[in-house]
Short mmCIF file of C-alpha atoms in Angstrom, two decimals:
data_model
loop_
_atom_site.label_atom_id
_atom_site.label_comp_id
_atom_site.label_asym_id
_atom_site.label_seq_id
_atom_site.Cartn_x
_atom_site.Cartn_y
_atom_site.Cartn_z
CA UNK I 1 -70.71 -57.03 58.54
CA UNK I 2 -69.17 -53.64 57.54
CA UNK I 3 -71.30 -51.58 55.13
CA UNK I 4 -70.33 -50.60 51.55
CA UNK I 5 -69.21 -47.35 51.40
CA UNK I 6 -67.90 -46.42 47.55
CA UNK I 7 -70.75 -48.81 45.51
CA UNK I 8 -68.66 -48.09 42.35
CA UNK I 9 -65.40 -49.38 43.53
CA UNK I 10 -66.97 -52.31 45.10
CA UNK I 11 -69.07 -53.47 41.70
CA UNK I 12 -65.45 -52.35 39.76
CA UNK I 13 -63.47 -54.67 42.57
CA UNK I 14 -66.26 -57.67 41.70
CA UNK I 15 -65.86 -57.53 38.02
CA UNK I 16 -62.36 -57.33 38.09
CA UNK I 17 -62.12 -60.69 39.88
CA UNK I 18 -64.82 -62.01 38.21
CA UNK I 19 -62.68 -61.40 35.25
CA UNK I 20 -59.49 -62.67 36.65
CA UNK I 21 -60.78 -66.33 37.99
CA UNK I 22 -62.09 -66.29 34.81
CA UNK I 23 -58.95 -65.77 32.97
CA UNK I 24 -57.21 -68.17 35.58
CA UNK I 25 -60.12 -70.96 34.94
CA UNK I 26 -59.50 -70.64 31.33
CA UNK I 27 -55.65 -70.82 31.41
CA UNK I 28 -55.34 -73.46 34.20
CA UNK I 29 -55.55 -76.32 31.21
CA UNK I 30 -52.68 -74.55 29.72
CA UNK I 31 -48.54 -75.53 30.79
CA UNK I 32 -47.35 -73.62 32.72
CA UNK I 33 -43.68 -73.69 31.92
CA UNK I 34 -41.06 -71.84 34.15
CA UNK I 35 -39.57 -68.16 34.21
CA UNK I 36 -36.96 -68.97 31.90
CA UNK I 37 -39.18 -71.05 29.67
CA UNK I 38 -42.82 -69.82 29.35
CA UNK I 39 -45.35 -71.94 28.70
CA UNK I 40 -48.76 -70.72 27.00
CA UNK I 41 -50.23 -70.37 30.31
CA UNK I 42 -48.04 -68.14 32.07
CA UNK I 43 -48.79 -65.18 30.92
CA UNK I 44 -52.79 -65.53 31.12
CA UNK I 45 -52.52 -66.65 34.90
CA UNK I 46 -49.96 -64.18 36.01
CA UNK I 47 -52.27 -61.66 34.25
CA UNK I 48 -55.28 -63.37 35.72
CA UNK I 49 -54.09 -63.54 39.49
CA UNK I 50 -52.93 -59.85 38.79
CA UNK I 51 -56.29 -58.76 37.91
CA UNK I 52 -57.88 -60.58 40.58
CA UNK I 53 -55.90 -59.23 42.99
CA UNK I 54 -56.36 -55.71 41.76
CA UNK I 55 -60.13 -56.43 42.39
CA UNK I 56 -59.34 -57.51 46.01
CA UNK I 57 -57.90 -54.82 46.57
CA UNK I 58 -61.01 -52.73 45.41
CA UNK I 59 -63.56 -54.14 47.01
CA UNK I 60 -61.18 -53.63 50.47
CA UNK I 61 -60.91 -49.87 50.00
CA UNK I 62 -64.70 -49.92 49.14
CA UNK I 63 -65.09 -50.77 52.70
CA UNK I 64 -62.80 -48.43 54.39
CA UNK I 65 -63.69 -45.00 52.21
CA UNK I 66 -66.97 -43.18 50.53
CA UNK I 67 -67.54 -42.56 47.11
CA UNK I 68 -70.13 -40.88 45.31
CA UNK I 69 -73.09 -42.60 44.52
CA UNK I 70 -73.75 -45.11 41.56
CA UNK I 71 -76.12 -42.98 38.67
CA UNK I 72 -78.95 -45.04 37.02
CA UNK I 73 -78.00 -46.60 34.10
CA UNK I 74 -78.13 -44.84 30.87
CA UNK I 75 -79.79 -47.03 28.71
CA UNK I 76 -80.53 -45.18 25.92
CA UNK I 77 -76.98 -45.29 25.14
CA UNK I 78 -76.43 -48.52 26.03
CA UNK I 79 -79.04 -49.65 23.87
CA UNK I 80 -78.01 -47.32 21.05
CA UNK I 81 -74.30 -49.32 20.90
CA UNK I 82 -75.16 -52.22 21.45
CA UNK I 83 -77.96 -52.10 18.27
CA UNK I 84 -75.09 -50.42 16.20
CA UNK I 85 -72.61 -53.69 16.58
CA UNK I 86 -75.27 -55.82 15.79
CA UNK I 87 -75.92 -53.87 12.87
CA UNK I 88 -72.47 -53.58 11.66
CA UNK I 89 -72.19 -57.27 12.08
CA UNK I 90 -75.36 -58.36 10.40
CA UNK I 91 -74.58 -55.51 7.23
CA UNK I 92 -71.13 -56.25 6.79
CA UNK I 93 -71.41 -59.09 4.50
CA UNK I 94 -74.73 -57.72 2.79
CA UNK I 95 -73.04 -53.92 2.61
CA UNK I 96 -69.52 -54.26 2.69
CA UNK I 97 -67.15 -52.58 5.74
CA UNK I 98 -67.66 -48.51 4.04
CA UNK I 99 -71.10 -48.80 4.51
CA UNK I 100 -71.47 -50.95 7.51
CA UNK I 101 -69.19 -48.40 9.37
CA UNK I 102 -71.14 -45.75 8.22
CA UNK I 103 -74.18 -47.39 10.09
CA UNK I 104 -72.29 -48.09 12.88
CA UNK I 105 -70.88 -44.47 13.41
CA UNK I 106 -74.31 -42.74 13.08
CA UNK I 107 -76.59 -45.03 15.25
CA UNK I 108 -73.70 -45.23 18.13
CA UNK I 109 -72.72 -41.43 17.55
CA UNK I 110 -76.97 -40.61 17.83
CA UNK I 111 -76.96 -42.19 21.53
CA UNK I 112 -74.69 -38.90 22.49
CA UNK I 113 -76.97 -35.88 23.17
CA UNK I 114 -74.24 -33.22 22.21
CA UNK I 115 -74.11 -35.33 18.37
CA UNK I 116 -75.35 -33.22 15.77
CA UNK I 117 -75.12 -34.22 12.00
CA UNK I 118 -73.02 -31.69 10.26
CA UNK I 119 -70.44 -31.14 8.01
CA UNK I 120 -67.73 -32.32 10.46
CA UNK I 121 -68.87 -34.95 11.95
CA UNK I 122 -69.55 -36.65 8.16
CA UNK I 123 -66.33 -35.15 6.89
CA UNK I 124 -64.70 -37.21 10.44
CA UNK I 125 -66.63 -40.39 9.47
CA UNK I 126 -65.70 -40.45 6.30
CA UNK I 127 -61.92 -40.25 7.40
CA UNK I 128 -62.35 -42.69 9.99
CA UNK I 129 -63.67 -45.39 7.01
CA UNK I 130 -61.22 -44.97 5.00
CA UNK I 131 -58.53 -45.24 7.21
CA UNK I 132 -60.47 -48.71 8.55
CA UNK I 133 -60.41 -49.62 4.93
CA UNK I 134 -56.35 -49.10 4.31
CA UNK I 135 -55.96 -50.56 7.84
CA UNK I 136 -57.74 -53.70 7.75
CA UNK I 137 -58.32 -54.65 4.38
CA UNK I 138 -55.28 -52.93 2.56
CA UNK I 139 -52.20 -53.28 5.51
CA UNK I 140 -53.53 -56.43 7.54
CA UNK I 141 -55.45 -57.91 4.89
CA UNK I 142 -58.16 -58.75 6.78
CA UNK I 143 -60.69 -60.47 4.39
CA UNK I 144 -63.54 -58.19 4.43
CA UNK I 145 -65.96 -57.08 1.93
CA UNK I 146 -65.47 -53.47 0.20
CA UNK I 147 -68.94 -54.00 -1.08
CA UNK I 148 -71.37 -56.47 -0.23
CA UNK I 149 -73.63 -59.08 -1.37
CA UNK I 150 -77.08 -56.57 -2.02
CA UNK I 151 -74.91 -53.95 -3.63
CA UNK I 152 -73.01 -56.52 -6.11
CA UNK I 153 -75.40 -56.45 -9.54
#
């Protein structure tokens, strides 16, 4: 058997058929339908066997050229995000979406080591929840609370 040359594009090749006979799996209980008439499936397996193939074809050219090696895994910041969606999701009922961003932006903007709390970055923050706020609660009305169930007297 041939060795494994580029790690990264081999593990990127796996996923992305993992993905794709996953996405196939899902939409084969879906019509197809023809070219001139889609049916709900089409798109998900032509997407699906597209992906797959992409990942085919990765996992061939991991065979036939060298990368650079795979780096440990950071988990500090992998740790660090995945604590701040939990958090977001657990707060935003009990906080309300201003707040519950604001948590979400500091603990997933602390597993950076170039972050530093200043004026910027809060000025930045703040911008970034309001325009979540006019977004998804003002334009798409998504229903989300402004403030949340501790906060509310």
């Amino acid at each position: 058997m041939p060795a494994i040359r580029a790690r990264k594009d081999f593990w990127a090749g796996m996923l992305y058929v993992a993905f794709g006979l996953s996405a196939l799996a899902i939409a084969s209980g879906y019509p197809m339908g023809t070219t001139a008439r889609m049916g709900p499936g089409y798109f998900p397996i032509l997407l699906g066997a597209v992906l797959a193939m992409f990942g085919v074809a990765a996992i061939a050219r991991s065979f036939m050229r060298y990368g650079e090696a795979i780096e440990p895994i950071a988990w500090k910041p992998l740790a660090l995000v995945t604590v701040a969606v939990i958090a977001f999701a657990w707060l935003l009922p009990r906080l309300g979406l201003p707040l519950s961003l604001a948590v979400l932006i500091l603990i997933s903007a602390s597993s950076s080591s170039h972050f530093k709390l200043g004026i910027k970055p809060l000025l930045l923050m703040v911008a970034l929840i309001a325009f979540c706020v006019l977004l998804f609660i003002e334009a798409l009305g998504v229903p989300m609370p402004l403030v949340g169930s501790w906060l509310k007297g």
